[in-house]
Amino acid sequence: MHDTGTAADPAPAPDQGEGQEAQSRHARRFGLPIATCLVMGNIIGGGIFLLPASVAPFGTISLVAFAVLSAGAIALALVFGRLAERDPRTGGPYVYARAAFGDFAGFLAAWSYWITTWVSNAALAVAAVGYLDVLIPVNDHKWSACLAALVLQLLPALANFAGTRYVGAVQLVATVLKFLPLLLVAIGGLFFFDSANLGPFQASDDSPMGAVSAAAAILLFSYLGVESAAVSAGEVRDPRRNVGRATILGTLGAALVYLLGTLAVFGTVAHDKLVTSTAPFSDAVDVMFGGSWGGTAVAVAALVSMVGALNGWTLLSAQTPYAAAKDGLFPAAFGKKKRGVPTVGVLVTVVLASLLTVYNYTAGSGGVFESLVLITTFTATVPYLLATAAQIYFLVSGQRERVDRGRLVRDATLAGVAFAFAMWLVAGSGYAAVYQGVLFLFVGVLVYAVMAARKQRAATSDD
């Protein structure tokens, strides 16, 4: 039975910091630009640099899939903005799910999101080594590659340990450095655009709907990260206003880069070559500017992009456990901050991700590691489903303090579209990922049982 009392509680004010610690010169709340960069930086990792080649076999109809997905992601972003406006606390989906459905649903959102963050960090670091190898040969020996992956995880962690001020600075610089070259290719490609390179509108044997769905299955997870500002709402200045704006602006910015970048590559690289390309943006740069330096330029941009994503995801990995720890649903150590950052959460994430990284290089097979990465495509969607369901719950139940009557129809429509988008994400995860992901969730049930019992015992002893 869930804690029904939480649903009617008025939304408390956002975190006001940890006294003098929050006023430290190392801790600084994010303004709208930094919060927007957090969203955009976490959505755009390294996948953008391979996406054009990944969807090229379907033809330019894949751009339709991009447009549909962008609309779904924007609907989800708008829902997160509305939820954060009502309850602007750190934790995002965890906070909303717990407010609507009680402790257990909140814990599942926190647990699944936490798994997603540290497994994704390991995957990002391993993928980043592939781009680093273009600049510095590190893949000649597995231990040099492993060391490089560990360093790539440690550097963003150090920025997090230094405080939110430095996290924001790194995120701003990284987002600008990766957004500009991608936009340069996107805009520059218009001057070299040749419609003959586009190839057929539908290159596969599938029906139009089948082709869109197949392309969408590859692209679905390109928008994971839209919740970034909501998860860090307690660190955002004027969160009721800025979280929603940052979420929308960041998602729109990412959609712009995805759509224009893919279109530019489609128009500059011949379709038959693009289908087999392993570096589509490099090929586009070489066509646009000549020479063979495109690979180096794109490798630098990809490396900056992935380090920026690691920086943002490292912060998010600690924020949801922090919120859950404050409510007694995660160990108390996760609920302490220094310089505005939940340092224990960051430390545990780095350790777990590092252990998984070492395992990746020592196991001799990527099978288990790849399976874990696929599982995160499912666990990432659990908080989305719970958050959008919470919004629907607030709307249908008519809670006056949570629902704006003047926007009821619009909010209900957006919530329905966002829920459908989240379900599509789950379906796109595949049977194996959903099956194994559910097992990870069930492990969390045992953890919840222990934490809930401790919370109940503490409450009883205080009476």
Tab-separated table of C-alpha atoms in Angstrom:
chain	number	residue	atom	x	y	z
A	1	MET	CA	0.000	0.000	0.000
A	2	HIS	CA	1.451	3.358	-0.961
A	3	ASP	CA	1.677	6.396	1.266
A	4	THR	CA	-1.523	8.170	0.248
A	5	GLY	CA	-0.740	11.130	2.449
A	6	THR	CA	2.006	12.369	0.156
A	7	ALA	CA	-0.338	13.011	-2.749
A	8	ALA	CA	-2.210	15.813	-1.043
A	9	ASP	CA	0.756	17.519	0.505
A	10	PRO	CA	1.410	20.983	-0.893
A	11	ALA	CA	4.561	21.230	-2.919
A	12	PRO	CA	7.316	22.499	-0.673
A	13	ALA	CA	9.720	25.186	-1.616
A	14	PRO	CA	12.855	24.157	-3.465
A	15	ASP	CA	16.030	23.402	-1.577
A	16	GLN	CA	17.476	26.547	-0.149
A	17	GLY	CA	20.948	25.162	0.211
A	18	GLU	CA	22.936	23.922	3.122
A	19	GLY	CA	23.276	27.107	5.135
A	20	GLN	CA	26.683	28.675	4.807
A	21	GLU	CA	27.793	25.819	2.549
A	22	ALA	CA	25.285	26.864	-0.094
A	23	GLN	CA	26.717	30.374	0.012
A	24	SER	CA	30.214	29.053	-0.618
A	25	ARG	CA	32.021	30.506	-3.574
A	26	HIS	CA	32.210	26.941	-4.916
A	27	ALA	CA	28.427	26.438	-4.898
A	28	ARG	CA	26.372	28.450	-7.317
A	29	ARG	CA	22.841	27.954	-8.629
A	30	PHE	CA	22.432	27.476	-12.360
A	31	GLY	CA	20.843	30.283	-14.340
A	32	LEU	CA	18.792	29.675	-17.480
A	33	PRO	CA	21.828	29.415	-19.848
A	34	ILE	CA	23.606	26.796	-17.718
A	35	ALA	CA	20.402	24.827	-17.111
A	36	THR	CA	19.731	24.846	-20.865
A	37	CYS	CA	23.283	23.631	-21.530
A	38	LEU	CA	22.764	20.848	-18.992
A	39	VAL	CA	19.717	19.612	-20.910
A	40	MET	CA	21.270	19.988	-24.352
A	41	GLY	CA	24.623	18.559	-23.266
A	42	ASN	CA	23.045	15.474	-21.716
A	43	ILE	CA	20.804	14.797	-24.705
A	44	ILE	CA	23.617	15.165	-27.237
A	45	GLY	CA	26.313	12.644	-26.370
A	46	GLY	CA	28.425	10.907	-29.004
A	47	GLY	CA	25.625	9.157	-30.871
A	48	ILE	CA	24.933	12.137	-33.144
A	49	PHE	CA	28.223	11.492	-34.945
A	50	LEU	CA	27.025	8.071	-36.176
A	51	LEU	CA	23.276	8.671	-36.485
A	52	PRO	CA	23.208	9.735	-40.176
A	53	ALA	CA	24.880	6.479	-41.242
A	54	SER	CA	22.702	4.443	-38.863
A	55	VAL	CA	19.452	5.609	-40.465
A	56	ALA	CA	20.717	6.007	-44.048
A	57	PRO	CA	19.646	2.433	-45.041
A	58	PHE	CA	16.017	3.524	-44.585
A	59	GLY	CA	16.370	6.508	-46.922
A	60	THR	CA	15.366	10.102	-46.295
A	61	ILE	CA	12.088	8.852	-44.796
A	62	SER	CA	14.152	8.581	-41.606
A	63	LEU	CA	13.891	12.379	-41.374
A	64	VAL	CA	10.151	11.866	-40.858
A	65	ALA	CA	10.987	9.605	-37.907
A	66	PHE	CA	13.246	12.366	-36.557
A	67	ALA	CA	10.407	14.881	-36.787
A	68	VAL	CA	7.924	12.561	-35.035
A	69	LEU	CA	10.391	11.804	-32.254
A	70	SER	CA	11.225	15.475	-31.834
A	71	ALA	CA	7.540	16.239	-31.346
A	72	GLY	CA	7.266	13.493	-28.702
A	73	ALA	CA	10.381	14.681	-26.911
A	74	ILE	CA	9.114	18.272	-26.876
A	75	ALA	CA	5.783	17.107	-25.420
A	76	LEU	CA	7.697	15.266	-22.692
A	77	ALA	CA	9.813	18.360	-22.080
A	78	LEU	CA	6.686	20.499	-21.712
A	79	VAL	CA	5.243	18.049	-19.172
A	80	PHE	CA	8.452	18.148	-17.139
A	81	GLY	CA	8.297	21.926	-17.259
A	82	ARG	CA	4.747	21.953	-15.896
A	83	LEU	CA	5.611	19.438	-13.166
A	84	ALA	CA	8.682	21.416	-12.114
A	85	GLU	CA	6.612	24.606	-11.990
A	86	ARG	CA	4.397	22.990	-9.364
A	87	ASP	CA	7.092	21.129	-7.425
A	88	PRO	CA	10.558	22.578	-8.083
A	89	ARG	CA	12.604	20.274	-5.865
A	90	THR	CA	15.746	18.330	-6.721
A	91	GLY	CA	14.884	14.833	-7.938
A	92	GLY	CA	12.564	15.452	-10.883
A	93	PRO	CA	10.635	12.251	-11.768
A	94	TYR	CA	11.262	10.825	-8.286
A	95	VAL	CA	9.587	13.823	-6.660
A	96	TYR	CA	6.591	13.756	-9.004
A	97	ALA	CA	6.042	9.985	-8.775
A	98	ARG	CA	6.269	10.016	-4.981
A	99	ALA	CA	3.883	12.969	-4.688
A	100	ALA	CA	1.294	11.192	-6.833
A	101	PHE	CA	1.671	7.527	-5.936
A	102	GLY	CA	3.638	7.307	-2.697
A	103	ASP	CA	7.043	6.101	-1.533
A	104	PHE	CA	7.221	2.889	-3.546
A	105	ALA	CA	6.626	4.507	-6.940
A	106	GLY	CA	9.036	7.289	-6.033
A	107	PHE	CA	11.694	4.767	-5.061
A	108	LEU	CA	11.286	2.852	-8.345
A	109	ALA	CA	11.786	6.100	-10.269
A	110	ALA	CA	14.912	6.933	-8.239
A	111	TRP	CA	16.320	3.404	-8.389
A	112	SER	CA	15.856	2.947	-12.142
A	113	TYR	CA	17.218	6.408	-12.901
A	114	TRP	CA	20.265	5.809	-10.713
A	115	ILE	CA	21.059	2.541	-12.521
A	116	THR	CA	20.729	4.347	-15.837
A	117	THR	CA	23.196	7.072	-14.914
A	118	TRP	CA	26.146	5.015	-13.714
A	119	VAL	CA	25.863	2.336	-16.398
A	120	SER	CA	25.543	5.054	-19.052
A	121	ASN	CA	28.635	6.797	-17.682
A	122	ALA	CA	30.673	3.629	-18.173
A	123	ALA	CA	29.323	3.249	-21.710
A	124	LEU	CA	30.054	6.891	-22.557
A	125	ALA	CA	33.628	6.620	-21.311
A	126	VAL	CA	34.308	3.444	-23.294
A	127	ALA	CA	32.823	5.008	-26.443
A	128	ALA	CA	34.843	8.202	-25.916
A	129	VAL	CA	38.083	6.187	-25.958
A	130	GLY	CA	37.306	5.300	-29.579
A	131	TYR	CA	37.369	8.998	-30.493
A	132	LEU	CA	40.404	9.679	-28.308
A	133	ASP	CA	42.295	6.991	-30.215
A	134	VAL	CA	42.077	9.128	-33.371
A	135	LEU	CA	44.067	11.830	-31.566
A	136	ILE	CA	46.246	9.734	-29.241
A	137	PRO	CA	46.744	6.019	-29.934
A	138	VAL	CA	45.433	4.315	-26.789
A	139	ASN	CA	43.673	1.275	-28.224
A	140	ASP	CA	46.933	-0.573	-28.981
A	141	HIS	CA	46.738	-2.190	-25.552
A	142	LYS	CA	43.629	-2.862	-23.514
A	143	TRP	CA	45.128	-1.462	-20.302
A	144	SER	CA	46.030	1.873	-21.880
A	145	ALA	CA	42.484	2.057	-23.271
A	146	CYS	CA	41.066	1.141	-19.853
A	147	LEU	CA	43.171	3.810	-18.141
A	148	ALA	CA	42.029	6.395	-20.674
A	149	ALA	CA	38.373	5.480	-20.036
A	150	LEU	CA	38.872	5.801	-16.272
A	151	VAL	CA	40.528	9.210	-16.666
A	152	LEU	CA	37.663	10.377	-18.888
A	153	GLN	CA	35.268	9.502	-16.063
A	154	LEU	CA	37.430	10.986	-13.332
A	155	LEU	CA	37.856	14.452	-14.847
A	156	PRO	CA	34.098	15.293	-14.862
A	157	ALA	CA	33.849	13.794	-11.369
A	158	LEU	CA	36.561	16.187	-10.149
A	159	ALA	CA	34.572	19.113	-11.573
A	160	ASN	CA	31.566	17.838	-9.598
A	161	PHE	CA	33.582	17.475	-6.394
A	162	ALA	CA	34.810	21.050	-6.857
A	163	GLY	CA	31.235	22.360	-6.700
A	164	THR	CA	28.240	23.334	-8.797
A	165	ARG	CA	30.006	26.486	-9.921
A	166	TYR	CA	32.582	24.394	-11.793
A	167	VAL	CA	30.036	21.857	-13.046
A	168	GLY	CA	28.141	24.716	-14.668
A	169	ALA	CA	31.287	26.222	-16.184
A	170	VAL	CA	32.380	22.902	-17.693
A	171	GLN	CA	28.879	22.263	-19.035
A	172	LEU	CA	28.661	25.691	-20.672
A	173	VAL	CA	32.071	25.414	-22.341
A	174	ALA	CA	31.513	21.816	-23.477
A	175	THR	CA	28.080	22.562	-24.926
A	176	VAL	CA	29.332	25.590	-26.869
A	177	LEU	CA	32.390	23.688	-28.159
A	178	LYS	CA	30.294	20.807	-29.445
A	179	PHE	CA	27.271	22.800	-30.607
A	180	LEU	CA	29.271	25.175	-32.818
A	181	PRO	CA	31.062	22.577	-34.984
A	182	LEU	CA	27.874	20.535	-35.365
A	183	LEU	CA	25.972	23.660	-36.362
A	184	LEU	CA	28.830	24.599	-38.716
A	185	VAL	CA	28.417	21.287	-40.538
A	186	ALA	CA	24.638	21.674	-40.527
A	187	ILE	CA	24.675	25.216	-41.945
A	188	GLY	CA	27.794	24.773	-44.080
A	189	GLY	CA	26.269	21.681	-45.600
A	190	LEU	CA	23.520	23.812	-47.138
A	191	PHE	CA	26.114	25.408	-49.437
A	192	PHE	CA	27.347	22.005	-50.613
A	193	PHE	CA	23.936	20.346	-50.633
A	194	ASP	CA	23.279	18.165	-53.683
A	195	SER	CA	19.870	16.512	-53.902
A	196	ALA	CA	21.443	13.727	-55.978
A	197	ASN	CA	23.214	12.555	-52.820
A	198	LEU	CA	19.962	12.007	-50.964
A	199	GLY	CA	19.190	8.703	-52.596
A	200	PRO	CA	15.685	7.214	-52.501
A	201	PHE	CA	13.047	8.520	-50.118
A	202	GLN	CA	12.422	4.966	-48.988
A	203	ALA	CA	15.445	2.734	-49.437
A	204	SER	CA	14.245	-0.342	-47.527
A	205	ASP	CA	11.648	-2.962	-48.471
A	206	ASP	CA	9.465	-2.002	-45.501
A	207	SER	CA	6.153	-0.186	-45.796
A	208	PRO	CA	6.352	3.575	-45.146
A	209	MET	CA	5.032	3.075	-41.617
A	210	GLY	CA	7.400	0.156	-41.073
A	211	ALA	CA	10.368	2.198	-42.287
A	212	VAL	CA	9.491	5.101	-39.978
A	213	SER	CA	9.101	2.728	-37.022
A	214	ALA	CA	12.370	0.925	-37.798
A	215	ALA	CA	14.289	4.195	-38.091
A	216	ALA	CA	12.602	5.474	-34.933
A	217	ALA	CA	13.760	2.402	-33.010
A	218	ILE	CA	17.353	3.462	-33.703
A	219	LEU	CA	16.702	7.133	-32.946
A	220	LEU	CA	14.423	6.758	-29.914
A	221	PHE	CA	17.123	7.045	-27.285
A	222	SER	CA	18.765	10.067	-28.858
A	223	TYR	CA	16.487	12.220	-26.702
A	224	LEU	CA	17.190	10.671	-23.310
A	225	GLY	CA	18.179	13.536	-21.030
A	226	VAL	CA	15.187	15.858	-21.464
A	227	GLU	CA	14.605	15.526	-17.707
A	228	SER	CA	18.039	16.933	-16.765
A	229	ALA	CA	16.914	20.365	-15.572
A	230	ALA	CA	13.977	18.879	-13.626
A	231	VAL	CA	16.268	16.403	-11.826
A	232	SER	CA	18.549	19.283	-10.794
A	233	ALA	CA	15.705	21.721	-10.064
A	234	GLY	CA	17.027	22.435	-6.564
A	235	GLU	CA	20.245	23.773	-8.105
A	236	VAL	CA	18.472	25.990	-10.647
A	237	ARG	CA	17.860	29.651	-9.897
A	238	ASP	CA	14.111	30.478	-9.865
A	239	PRO	CA	13.244	26.859	-10.771
A	240	ARG	CA	9.488	27.391	-11.177
A	241	ARG	CA	10.286	29.603	-14.122
A	242	ASN	CA	13.648	28.409	-15.428
A	243	VAL	CA	13.366	24.600	-15.303
A	244	GLY	CA	10.556	24.526	-17.839
A	245	ARG	CA	12.245	27.071	-20.086
A	246	ALA	CA	15.606	25.283	-19.932
A	247	THR	CA	13.953	21.948	-20.692
A	248	ILE	CA	12.169	23.298	-23.756
A	249	LEU	CA	15.126	25.323	-25.057
A	250	GLY	CA	17.569	22.462	-24.506
A	251	THR	CA	15.308	19.929	-26.228
A	252	LEU	CA	14.634	22.276	-29.147
A	253	GLY	CA	18.367	22.971	-29.485
A	254	ALA	CA	19.156	19.257	-29.553
A	255	ALA	CA	16.377	18.623	-32.089
A	256	LEU	CA	17.757	21.414	-34.286
A	257	VAL	CA	21.251	19.910	-34.230
A	258	TYR	CA	19.954	16.408	-34.920
A	259	LEU	CA	17.678	17.357	-37.811
A	260	LEU	CA	19.911	19.897	-39.558
A	261	GLY	CA	23.066	17.835	-39.000
A	262	THR	CA	21.531	14.679	-40.421
A	263	LEU	CA	20.025	16.564	-43.375
A	264	ALA	CA	23.404	18.198	-44.129
A	265	VAL	CA	25.214	14.857	-44.109
A	266	PHE	CA	22.495	13.302	-46.299
A	267	GLY	CA	22.959	16.115	-48.827
A	268	THR	CA	26.764	16.170	-48.921
A	269	VAL	CA	27.706	12.473	-48.771
A	270	ALA	CA	26.484	10.165	-51.532
A	271	HIS	CA	23.848	7.728	-50.251
A	272	ASP	CA	25.705	4.562	-51.291
A	273	LYS	CA	28.808	5.759	-49.444
A	274	LEU	CA	26.851	6.974	-46.406
A	275	VAL	CA	25.224	3.581	-45.875
A	276	THR	CA	28.645	2.001	-45.260
A	277	SER	CA	30.294	5.010	-43.577
A	278	THR	CA	31.791	4.642	-40.103
A	279	ALA	CA	32.360	8.403	-39.727
A	280	PRO	CA	29.586	10.265	-41.599
A	281	PHE	CA	30.359	13.712	-40.181
A	282	SER	CA	34.035	13.295	-41.067
A	283	ASP	CA	33.055	12.404	-44.622
A	284	ALA	CA	30.818	15.483	-44.779
A	285	VAL	CA	33.602	17.775	-43.517
A	286	ASP	CA	36.013	16.349	-46.099
A	287	VAL	CA	33.504	17.017	-48.891
A	288	MET	CA	32.799	20.548	-47.672
A	289	PHE	CA	36.323	21.752	-46.969
A	290	GLY	CA	38.553	19.292	-48.778
A	291	GLY	CA	41.538	17.462	-47.363
A	292	SER	CA	41.389	14.573	-44.929
A	293	TRP	CA	41.367	16.429	-41.640
A	294	GLY	CA	37.658	15.852	-41.121
A	295	GLY	CA	38.276	12.763	-39.001
A	296	THR	CA	40.464	14.673	-36.556
A	297	ALA	CA	38.066	17.615	-36.337
A	298	VAL	CA	35.058	15.392	-35.702
A	299	ALA	CA	36.989	13.283	-33.179
A	300	VAL	CA	37.758	16.429	-31.172
A	301	ALA	CA	34.127	17.556	-31.324
A	302	ALA	CA	32.892	14.083	-30.322
A	303	LEU	CA	35.344	13.863	-27.435
A	304	VAL	CA	34.279	17.283	-26.117
A	305	SER	CA	30.636	16.272	-26.555
A	306	MET	CA	31.038	13.068	-24.557
A	307	VAL	CA	33.075	14.668	-21.765
A	308	GLY	CA	30.351	17.306	-21.446
A	309	ALA	CA	27.718	14.569	-21.296
A	310	LEU	CA	29.757	12.736	-18.641
A	311	ASN	CA	29.962	15.957	-16.630
A	312	GLY	CA	26.197	16.455	-16.698
A	313	TRP	CA	25.259	12.813	-16.130
A	314	THR	CA	27.657	12.584	-13.180
A	315	LEU	CA	25.776	15.417	-11.480
A	316	LEU	CA	22.390	13.856	-12.268
A	317	SER	CA	23.559	10.481	-10.961
A	318	ALA	CA	23.769	11.974	-7.476
A	319	GLN	CA	20.700	14.229	-7.533
A	320	THR	CA	17.925	11.624	-7.525
A	321	PRO	CA	19.507	9.485	-4.744
A	322	TYR	CA	20.002	12.759	-2.818
A	323	ALA	CA	16.276	13.523	-2.993
A	324	ALA	CA	15.375	9.932	-2.074
A	325	ALA	CA	17.835	9.940	0.845
A	326	LYS	CA	16.195	13.080	2.222
A	327	ASP	CA	12.950	11.081	2.384
A	328	GLY	CA	14.612	8.043	3.975
A	329	LEU	CA	14.389	5.881	0.838
A	330	PHE	CA	18.145	5.805	0.095
A	331	PRO	CA	21.009	5.531	2.612
A	332	ALA	CA	21.424	8.787	4.567
A	333	ALA	CA	24.961	9.340	3.249
A	334	PHE	CA	23.501	10.122	-0.204
A	335	GLY	CA	21.610	13.050	1.315
A	336	LYS	CA	24.644	15.186	2.225
A	337	LYS	CA	26.035	17.966	0.086
A	338	LYS	CA	29.326	19.790	-0.153
A	339	ARG	CA	29.720	22.849	-2.376
A	340	GLY	CA	26.187	22.268	-3.616
A	341	VAL	CA	26.937	18.716	-4.862
A	342	PRO	CA	25.867	15.379	-3.282
A	343	THR	CA	29.462	14.155	-3.116
A	344	VAL	CA	28.728	10.637	-1.825
A	345	GLY	CA	26.396	10.028	-4.746
A	346	VAL	CA	29.054	11.243	-7.177
A	347	LEU	CA	31.706	9.066	-5.527
A	348	VAL	CA	29.553	5.920	-5.597
A	349	THR	CA	28.656	6.545	-9.237
A	350	VAL	CA	32.301	6.958	-10.229
A	351	VAL	CA	33.302	3.795	-8.379
A	352	LEU	CA	30.503	1.678	-9.890
A	353	ALA	CA	31.034	3.046	-13.391
A	354	SER	CA	34.799	2.521	-13.073
A	355	LEU	CA	34.342	-1.089	-11.944
A	356	LEU	CA	32.035	-1.704	-14.898
A	357	THR	CA	34.585	-0.082	-17.214
A	358	VAL	CA	37.407	-2.288	-15.913
A	359	TYR	CA	35.148	-5.304	-16.337
A	360	ASN	CA	34.506	-4.285	-19.949
A	361	TYR	CA	38.229	-4.398	-20.727
A	362	THR	CA	39.049	-7.542	-18.748
A	363	ALA	CA	36.089	-9.823	-19.526
A	364	GLY	CA	37.309	-10.501	-23.036
A	365	SER	CA	33.767	-10.202	-24.377
A	366	GLY	CA	31.474	-7.223	-24.725
A	367	GLY	CA	28.327	-9.355	-24.415
A	368	VAL	CA	27.494	-8.659	-20.778
A	369	PHE	CA	28.595	-5.028	-20.974
A	370	GLU	CA	26.481	-4.433	-24.078
A	371	SER	CA	23.524	-6.086	-22.355
A	372	LEU	CA	23.881	-3.717	-19.402
A	373	VAL	CA	23.921	-0.745	-21.742
A	374	LEU	CA	20.772	-2.004	-23.467
A	375	ILE	CA	19.099	-2.410	-20.071
A	376	THR	CA	19.576	1.304	-19.421
A	377	THR	CA	17.454	2.061	-22.470
A	378	PHE	CA	14.603	0.506	-20.510
A	379	THR	CA	15.442	1.744	-17.008
A	380	ALA	CA	15.704	5.316	-18.333
A	381	THR	CA	12.102	5.205	-19.488
A	382	VAL	CA	10.622	4.041	-16.154
A	383	PRO	CA	10.914	7.532	-14.570
A	384	TYR	CA	9.391	9.049	-17.737
A	385	LEU	CA	6.348	6.793	-17.490
A	386	LEU	CA	5.903	7.456	-13.778
A	387	ALA	CA	6.328	11.232	-14.180
A	388	THR	CA	3.849	11.521	-17.054
A	389	ALA	CA	1.430	9.242	-15.175
A	390	ALA	CA	1.793	11.560	-12.178
A	391	GLN	CA	0.858	14.543	-14.353
A	392	ILE	CA	-2.214	12.668	-15.626
A	393	TYR	CA	-3.086	11.778	-12.011
A	394	PHE	CA	-2.862	15.425	-10.925
A	395	LEU	CA	-5.022	16.522	-13.852
A	396	VAL	CA	-7.708	13.855	-13.482
A	397	SER	CA	-7.901	14.126	-9.684
A	398	GLY	CA	-8.337	17.889	-10.003
A	399	GLN	CA	-5.995	18.874	-7.176
A	400	ARG	CA	-6.409	22.610	-7.017
A	401	GLU	CA	-2.894	23.373	-5.848
A	402	ARG	CA	-1.399	21.344	-8.706
A	403	VAL	CA	-3.693	22.020	-11.677
A	404	ASP	CA	-4.177	25.215	-13.663
A	405	ARG	CA	-7.833	25.010	-14.748
A	406	GLY	CA	-7.261	27.419	-17.619
A	407	ARG	CA	-4.701	25.076	-19.161
A	408	LEU	CA	-6.399	21.781	-18.293
A	409	VAL	CA	-7.171	20.632	-21.866
A	410	ARG	CA	-3.753	21.604	-23.182
A	411	ASP	CA	-1.912	19.987	-20.267
A	412	ALA	CA	-4.001	16.817	-20.554
A	413	THR	CA	-3.236	16.547	-24.278
A	414	LEU	CA	0.485	17.066	-23.714
A	415	ALA	CA	0.508	14.509	-20.901
A	416	GLY	CA	-1.215	11.958	-23.143
A	417	VAL	CA	1.274	12.503	-25.969
A	418	ALA	CA	4.226	12.361	-23.543
A	419	PHE	CA	2.930	9.126	-21.995
A	420	ALA	CA	2.545	7.584	-25.461
A	421	PHE	CA	6.097	8.713	-26.296
A	422	ALA	CA	7.426	7.111	-23.107
A	423	MET	CA	5.589	3.870	-23.957
A	424	TRP	CA	7.136	3.999	-27.428
A	425	LEU	CA	10.546	4.296	-25.781
A	426	VAL	CA	9.805	1.171	-23.735
A	427	ALA	CA	8.653	-0.732	-26.824
A	428	GLY	CA	11.773	0.340	-28.699
A	429	SER	CA	13.998	-1.064	-25.966
A	430	GLY	CA	13.391	-4.608	-27.221
A	431	TYR	CA	12.244	-7.733	-25.426
A	432	ALA	CA	15.642	-8.607	-23.941
A	433	ALA	CA	16.216	-5.131	-22.490
A	434	VAL	CA	12.737	-4.982	-20.958
A	435	TYR	CA	13.077	-8.499	-19.488
A	436	GLN	CA	16.490	-7.854	-17.952
A	437	GLY	CA	15.545	-4.320	-16.920
A	438	VAL	CA	12.582	-5.634	-14.944
A	439	LEU	CA	14.951	-7.952	-13.080
A	440	PHE	CA	17.035	-4.906	-12.113
A	441	LEU	CA	13.868	-3.208	-10.876
A	442	PHE	CA	12.960	-6.263	-8.788
A	443	VAL	CA	16.364	-6.130	-7.087
A	444	GLY	CA	15.352	-2.603	-6.138
A	445	VAL	CA	12.215	-3.981	-4.467
A	446	LEU	CA	14.442	-5.746	-1.935
A	447	VAL	CA	16.397	-2.548	-1.322
A	448	TYR	CA	13.124	-0.662	-0.858
A	449	ALA	CA	11.913	-3.228	1.663
A	450	VAL	CA	15.011	-2.664	3.813
A	451	MET	CA	14.928	1.146	3.518
A	452	ALA	CA	11.171	1.361	4.157
A	453	ALA	CA	11.540	-0.837	7.247
A	454	ARG	CA	14.337	1.355	8.580
A	455	LYS	CA	12.262	4.459	7.917
A	456	GLN	CA	9.269	2.965	9.743
A	457	ARG	CA	11.418	1.894	12.678
A	458	ALA	CA	12.937	5.377	12.944
A	459	ALA	CA	9.471	6.960	12.854
A	460	THR	CA	8.241	4.583	15.559
A	461	SER	CA	11.204	5.282	17.831
A	462	ASP	CA	10.629	9.038	17.509
A	463	ASP	CA	7.012	8.732	18.714
